[in-house]
């Protein structure tokens, strides 16, 4: 179907273009159009469940575990190591659990698309063959006339051709909770600035009134259909940390396999037995594979998610707990996220005086004072009448719920009630009749009893109300209306993006018991009230933190450009930028032109869903890690495309929540910044885990390689390796579980929000990584051989003591890693600069590790058997091993001290 702006056409022209009439289509014509346009339904492309599950194993972290499990199998099959079977099953269990978690998370992303199906109603009423009938929604075609009344869900996109007092709830589409007035009024000049007064969309809800509309789009051509297509075409981005780990693991696996094969070839060439060298190669692979890394990373994500939940951010996708800490740009909605979503009267013009109103939101606390004065003003007659008009010409209310005031009805009317209550003008008069607000007339009027007379109060657009006034009230006296001065104050308020309503009244005889349009004349103008949805105080502070943290805040709103600029100015978003880009302007430029603009513009107004999607894509193209907030169905494609989709928990639709990675339970921008801080802590702690685990693997791998290459010169190495493969596997698992995982509970480093975001292109394998892992790996190798050779030297290098020497080497690795654990808790800060008990899990982990090692060393004495081929050694040897452990601790502390000194120069 040709894409047209149907609000540009009159009702008659619309029907003509659709070859339709108000009598509806014939059944024959409808059947023909189904052949041409297809059924009114959205088709979804889905991968099979099996394919989605199998794809989870295409993950380098899981490949590491699978290789380790295979190595365990070979140790069991060829060396008879029965105990490694348990380790193999544990590793495979971790693989399966990780795949299942990923499968469930991917399923949640597909649920977002599935949730769109629930937006479409099953049946609707149409006019066919000149009569009203109910048909299945899927049989609707362009040109059908649909009958709608209060309570109906809209079945497809319609152009209204007739209506009466029709209001629609478009919150499922836009996220805005206030019902929107709709009608058949032609808007050939697009006076409504893109609001599409005469258009209604599939999935929205008629809250009041009734009307008829002609179908202009069905199925995938509807707004919901376009959203579904955008979501299906959007590729979920991989979290930065997983990208980095993936790249690193690929390099590491290739290196480990390469080194192990090289060791096998050289060993065979040196004359070693092939079977022995094959087992040595497997031992090398086991030694250097960080089997505990996947489990530790998942645990870090999980603990980060729990911490975020305590700060009002629910994580739906575990890696998002870290990704949020990597963001370089946060694109946020205005209403309800950066602002309170509570309209507040801030300015009043009455009796040629300007007043300011204190207080924010719906809590009726605050004062009204004349501009330039801080003291409470005396209430003039005209000011009282201005406030009374807003209070009485009103169908809304405010109520206290769960400790806070909320609007019951229109936000605008609630703001007028609050301003009146702040001045104590809240006396209710019996309402006799009213003329409800309609877009055509641009005013609302009410008739009230007031002693011997009745009163008409009117509120509406200044232009329309002033048209009906001849006089105004100044100092309690009626004077000739000065339209010029009133409109100047209207314009001044409009420049500050205030929504302005004018108030007027007149007295009528007691006998007057009904209102007609003709009664809205000869009114007395009393004043105007200007209101705005004010920025949250905590959002202003959060924007400051955002900038300090090197994150660029961007406001994307459906509101008018003037309002967006005013709010952005108060929040200090886009400081120094003159330009605000509107949706209309975005529609007229290419993606290449938008690519050039996204770095220069921080405020976007009057945007549509496809605009948010395009902004996201161009920011990502520039290398940014993008967080996008949203609450409506129309936000779902951008939420899904962003690196982090953030949905609103209080006002968000189910579709937006399903498409998101994180849900804010309080809809507050400051919560995003708190979650960013938590995300950075999660990343730091994952990095600490990696820096802690890798030296263990590196040290063990180097120890085995060293033994092999020195074997021609040190015959004892031909008899037995310094450590057994089964002991290596134990070290890897116990260090991963008992020592590295406690690091994920480390408190955040100082100044988490005072440093710039990490460079998304930065590799894990950087200079700091090489230095820290290299130093600890070398210390580990030196410690192993120092203790191994020292002990053998003390017993005359006798072969019968090899098992004890191996046990000492095995225990030395554990001792070195426990010593390293206490300095690995911070990248740069000295372990002496913070409370050693700030993370109890580190103390517990170290204690459990040492206790289990003592039990293993003396297992033959205690239990009568040694599952890990250990043999008790003289207890005097614990002293040098403890000294070795403290040596590692102090070497890293000295290295950190030197780094800090160089950095501070």
PDB file of N, CA and C in Angstrom, residues 94-138:
ATOM      1  N   UNK A  94      28.518 -27.279  34.455  1.00  0.00           N
ATOM      2  CA  UNK A  94      28.637 -25.830  34.278  1.00  0.00           C
ATOM      3  C   UNK A  94      28.344 -25.446  32.830  1.00  0.00           C
ATOM      4  N   UNK A  95      28.854 -26.242  31.891  1.00  0.00           N
ATOM      5  CA  UNK A  95      28.604 -25.998  30.453  1.00  0.00           C
ATOM      6  C   UNK A  95      27.111 -26.013  30.168  1.00  0.00           C
ATOM      7  N   UNK A  96      26.432 -27.036  30.659  1.00  0.00           N
ATOM      8  CA  UNK A  96      25.001 -27.181  30.401  1.00  0.00           C
ATOM      9  C   UNK A  96      24.214 -26.051  31.048  1.00  0.00           C
ATOM     10  N   UNK A  97      24.548 -25.723  32.297  1.00  0.00           N
ATOM     11  CA  UNK A  97      23.825 -24.657  33.009  1.00  0.00           C
ATOM     12  C   UNK A  97      23.989 -23.323  32.292  1.00  0.00           C
ATOM     13  N   UNK A  98      25.220 -23.029  31.836  1.00  0.00           N
ATOM     14  CA  UNK A  98      25.478 -21.776  31.115  1.00  0.00           C
ATOM     15  C   UNK A  98      24.695 -21.725  29.812  1.00  0.00           C
ATOM     16  N   UNK A  99      24.640 -22.850  29.082  1.00  0.00           N
ATOM     17  CA  UNK A  99      23.887 -22.904  27.820  1.00  0.00           C
ATOM     18  C   UNK A  99      22.403 -22.697  28.070  1.00  0.00           C
ATOM     19  N   UNK A 100      21.885 -23.272  29.143  1.00  0.00           N
ATOM     20  CA  UNK A 100      20.452 -23.132  29.466  1.00  0.00           C
ATOM     21  C   UNK A 100      20.122 -21.690  29.810  1.00  0.00           C
ATOM     22  N   UNK A 101      21.006 -21.034  30.610  1.00  0.00           N
ATOM     23  CA  UNK A 101      20.778 -19.622  30.967  1.00  0.00           C
ATOM     24  C   UNK A 101      20.738 -18.762  29.705  1.00  0.00           C
ATOM     25  N   UNK A 102      21.698 -18.969  28.798  1.00  0.00           N
ATOM     26  CA  UNK A 102      21.731 -18.209  27.542  1.00  0.00           C
ATOM     27  C   UNK A 102      20.501 -18.455  26.696  1.00  0.00           C
ATOM     28  N   UNK A 103      20.061 -19.714  26.664  1.00  0.00           N
ATOM     29  CA  UNK A 103      18.868 -20.095  25.901  1.00  0.00           C
ATOM     30  C   UNK A 103      17.630 -19.374  26.434  1.00  0.00           C
ATOM     31  N   UNK A 104      17.506 -19.332  27.764  1.00  0.00           N
ATOM     32  CA  UNK A 104      16.363 -18.652  28.389  1.00  0.00           C
ATOM     33  C   UNK A 104      16.403 -17.164  28.095  1.00  0.00           C
ATOM     34  N   UNK A 105      17.606 -16.553  28.202  1.00  0.00           N
ATOM     35  CA  UNK A 105      17.727 -15.119  27.953  1.00  0.00           C
ATOM     36  C   UNK A 105      17.360 -14.772  26.512  1.00  0.00           C
ATOM     37  N   UNK A 106      17.797 -15.596  25.553  1.00  0.00           N
ATOM     38  CA  UNK A 106      17.463 -15.347  24.148  1.00  0.00           C
ATOM     39  C   UNK A 106      15.976 -15.519  23.925  1.00  0.00           C
ATOM     40  N   UNK A 107      15.386 -16.472  24.653  1.00  0.00           N
ATOM     41  CA  UNK A 107      13.939 -16.679  24.555  1.00  0.00           C
ATOM     42  C   UNK A 107      13.182 -15.450  25.015  1.00  0.00           C
ATOM     43  N   UNK A 108      13.723 -14.756  26.041  1.00  0.00           N
ATOM     44  CA  UNK A 108      13.071 -13.544  26.534  1.00  0.00           C
ATOM     45  C   UNK A 108      13.062 -12.460  25.466  1.00  0.00           C
ATOM     46  N   UNK A 109      14.136 -12.395  24.674  1.00  0.00           N
ATOM     47  CA  UNK A 109      14.190 -11.397  23.598  1.00  0.00           C
ATOM     48  C   UNK A 109      13.108 -11.672  22.564  1.00  0.00           C
ATOM     49  N   UNK A 110      12.871 -12.967  22.257  1.00  0.00           N
ATOM     50  CA  UNK A 110      11.826 -13.306  21.286  1.00  0.00           C
ATOM     51  C   UNK A 110      10.440 -13.038  21.866  1.00  0.00           C
ATOM     52  N   UNK A 111      10.312 -13.133  23.195  1.00  0.00           N
ATOM     53  CA  UNK A 111       9.029 -12.850  23.820  1.00  0.00           C
ATOM     54  C   UNK A 111       8.589 -11.422  23.565  1.00  0.00           C
ATOM     55  N   UNK A 112       9.560 -10.511  23.410  1.00  0.00           N
ATOM     56  CA  UNK A 112       9.226  -9.119  23.131  1.00  0.00           C
ATOM     57  C   UNK A 112       8.444  -8.999  21.838  1.00  0.00           C
ATOM     58  N   UNK A 113       8.852  -9.777  20.827  1.00  0.00           N
ATOM     59  CA  UNK A 113       8.150  -9.752  19.545  1.00  0.00           C
ATOM     60  C   UNK A 113       6.798 -10.455  19.690  1.00  0.00           C
ATOM     61  N   UNK A 114       6.801 -11.583  20.402  1.00  0.00           N
ATOM     62  CA  UNK A 114       5.553 -12.321  20.611  1.00  0.00           C
ATOM     63  C   UNK A 114       4.525 -11.463  21.336  1.00  0.00           C
ATOM     64  N   UNK A 115       5.004 -10.612  22.268  1.00  0.00           N
ATOM     65  CA  UNK A 115       4.087  -9.780  23.056  1.00  0.00           C
ATOM     66  C   UNK A 115       3.290  -8.831  22.176  1.00  0.00           C
ATOM     67  N   UNK A 116       3.807  -8.520  20.995  1.00  0.00           N
ATOM     68  CA  UNK A 116       3.064  -7.646  20.086  1.00  0.00           C
ATOM     69  C   UNK A 116       1.754  -8.283  19.623  1.00  0.00           C
ATOM     70  N   UNK A 117       1.736  -9.622  19.569  1.00  0.00           N
ATOM     71  CA  UNK A 117       0.514 -10.306  19.138  1.00  0.00           C
ATOM     72  C   UNK A 117      -0.661 -10.005  20.062  1.00  0.00           C
ATOM     73  N   UNK A 118      -0.342  -9.833  21.356  1.00  0.00           N
ATOM     74  CA  UNK A 118      -1.399  -9.569  22.326  1.00  0.00           C
ATOM     75  C   UNK A 118      -2.019  -8.194  22.138  1.00  0.00           C
ATOM     76  N   UNK A 119      -1.366  -7.342  21.347  1.00  0.00           N
ATOM     77  CA  UNK A 119      -1.884  -6.000  21.119  1.00  0.00           C
ATOM     78  C   UNK A 119      -3.058  -6.001  20.128  1.00  0.00           C
ATOM     79  N   UNK A 120      -3.187  -7.074  19.379  1.00  0.00           N
ATOM     80  CA  UNK A 120      -4.214  -7.116  18.336  1.00  0.00           C
ATOM     81  C   UNK A 120      -5.462  -7.818  18.861  1.00  0.00           C
ATOM     82  N   UNK A 121      -6.597  -7.158  18.722  1.00  0.00           N
ATOM     83  CA  UNK A 121      -7.880  -7.715  19.173  1.00  0.00           C
ATOM     84  C   UNK A 121      -8.358  -8.781  18.174  1.00  0.00           C
ATOM     85  N   UNK A 122      -9.122  -9.761  18.646  1.00  0.00           N
ATOM     86  CA  UNK A 122      -9.553 -10.878  17.792  1.00  0.00           C
ATOM     87  C   UNK A 122     -10.664 -10.494  16.814  1.00  0.00           C
ATOM     88  N   UNK A 123     -11.641  -9.688  17.310  1.00  0.00           N
ATOM     89  CA  UNK A 123     -12.806  -9.345  16.477  1.00  0.00           C
ATOM     90  C   UNK A 123     -13.078  -7.851  16.543  1.00  0.00           C
ATOM     91  N   UNK A 124     -13.772  -7.350  15.543  1.00  0.00           N
ATOM     92  CA  UNK A 124     -14.136  -5.928  15.519  1.00  0.00           C
ATOM     93  C   UNK A 124     -15.432  -5.746  14.729  1.00  0.00           C
ATOM     94  N   UNK A 125     -16.013  -4.559  14.869  1.00  0.00           N
ATOM     95  CA  UNK A 125     -17.261  -4.244  14.162  1.00  0.00           C
ATOM     96  C   UNK A 125     -16.954  -3.374  12.946  1.00  0.00           C
ATOM     97  N   UNK A 126     -17.447  -3.810  11.772  1.00  0.00           N
ATOM     98  CA  UNK A 126     -17.243  -3.051  10.537  1.00  0.00           C
ATOM     99  C   UNK A 126     -18.578  -2.853   9.826  1.00  0.00           C
ATOM    100  N   UNK A 127     -18.551  -1.941   8.862  1.00  0.00           N
ATOM    101  CA  UNK A 127     -19.723  -1.781   7.988  1.00  0.00           C
ATOM    102  C   UNK A 127     -19.389  -2.462   6.669  1.00  0.00           C
ATOM    103  N   UNK A 128     -20.099  -3.531   6.380  1.00  0.00           N
ATOM    104  CA  UNK A 128     -19.923  -4.282   5.135  1.00  0.00           C
ATOM    105  C   UNK A 128     -21.285  -4.456   4.482  1.00  0.00           C
ATOM    106  N   UNK A 129     -21.312  -4.273   3.201  1.00  0.00           N
ATOM    107  CA  UNK A 129     -22.573  -4.408   2.442  1.00  0.00           C
ATOM    108  C   UNK A 129     -23.649  -3.491   3.014  1.00  0.00           C
ATOM    109  N   UNK A 130     -23.211  -2.322   3.528  1.00  0.00           N
ATOM    110  CA  UNK A 130     -24.156  -1.327   4.022  1.00  0.00           C
ATOM    111  C   UNK A 130     -24.718  -1.597   5.392  1.00  0.00           C
ATOM    112  N   UNK A 131     -24.246  -2.641   6.079  1.00  0.00           N
ATOM    113  CA  UNK A 131     -24.768  -2.916   7.423  1.00  0.00           C
ATOM    114  C   UNK A 131     -23.624  -3.247   8.385  1.00  0.00           C
ATOM    115  N   UNK A 132     -23.889  -3.037   9.681  1.00  0.00           N
ATOM    116  CA  UNK A 132     -22.887  -3.274  10.718  1.00  0.00           C
ATOM    117  C   UNK A 132     -22.795  -4.761  11.030  1.00  0.00           C
ATOM    118  N   UNK A 133     -21.569  -5.279  11.066  1.00  0.00           N
ATOM    119  CA  UNK A 133     -21.388  -6.699  11.395  1.00  0.00           C
ATOM    120  C   UNK A 133     -20.041  -6.902  12.081  1.00  0.00           C
ATOM    121  N   UNK A 134     -19.960  -7.983  12.876  1.00  0.00           N
ATOM    122  CA  UNK A 134     -18.718  -8.319  13.580  1.00  0.00           C
ATOM    123  C   UNK A 134     -17.945  -9.349  12.758  1.00  0.00           C
ATOM    124  N   UNK A 135     -16.653  -9.078  12.542  1.00  0.00           N
ATOM    125  CA  UNK A 135     -15.828  -9.999  11.739  1.00  0.00           C
ATOM    126  C   UNK A 135     -14.493 -10.230  12.454  1.00  0.00           C
ATOM    127  N   UNK A 136     -13.782 -11.318  12.134  1.00  0.00           N
ATOM    128  CA  UNK A 136     -12.428 -11.505  12.680  1.00  0.00           C
ATOM    129  C   UNK A 136     -11.513 -10.383  12.219  1.00  0.00           C
ATOM    130  N   UNK A 137     -10.686  -9.879  13.101  1.00  0.00           N
ATOM    131  CA  UNK A 137      -9.787  -8.762  12.794  1.00  0.00           C
ATOM    132  C   UNK A 137      -8.862  -9.070  11.625  1.00  0.00           C
ATOM    133  N   UNK A 138      -8.437 -10.321  11.485  1.00  0.00           N
ATOM    134  CA  UNK A 138      -7.492 -10.679  10.424  1.00  0.00           C
ATOM    135  C   UNK A 138      -8.096 -10.503   9.034  1.00  0.00           C
TER     136      UNK A 138
END
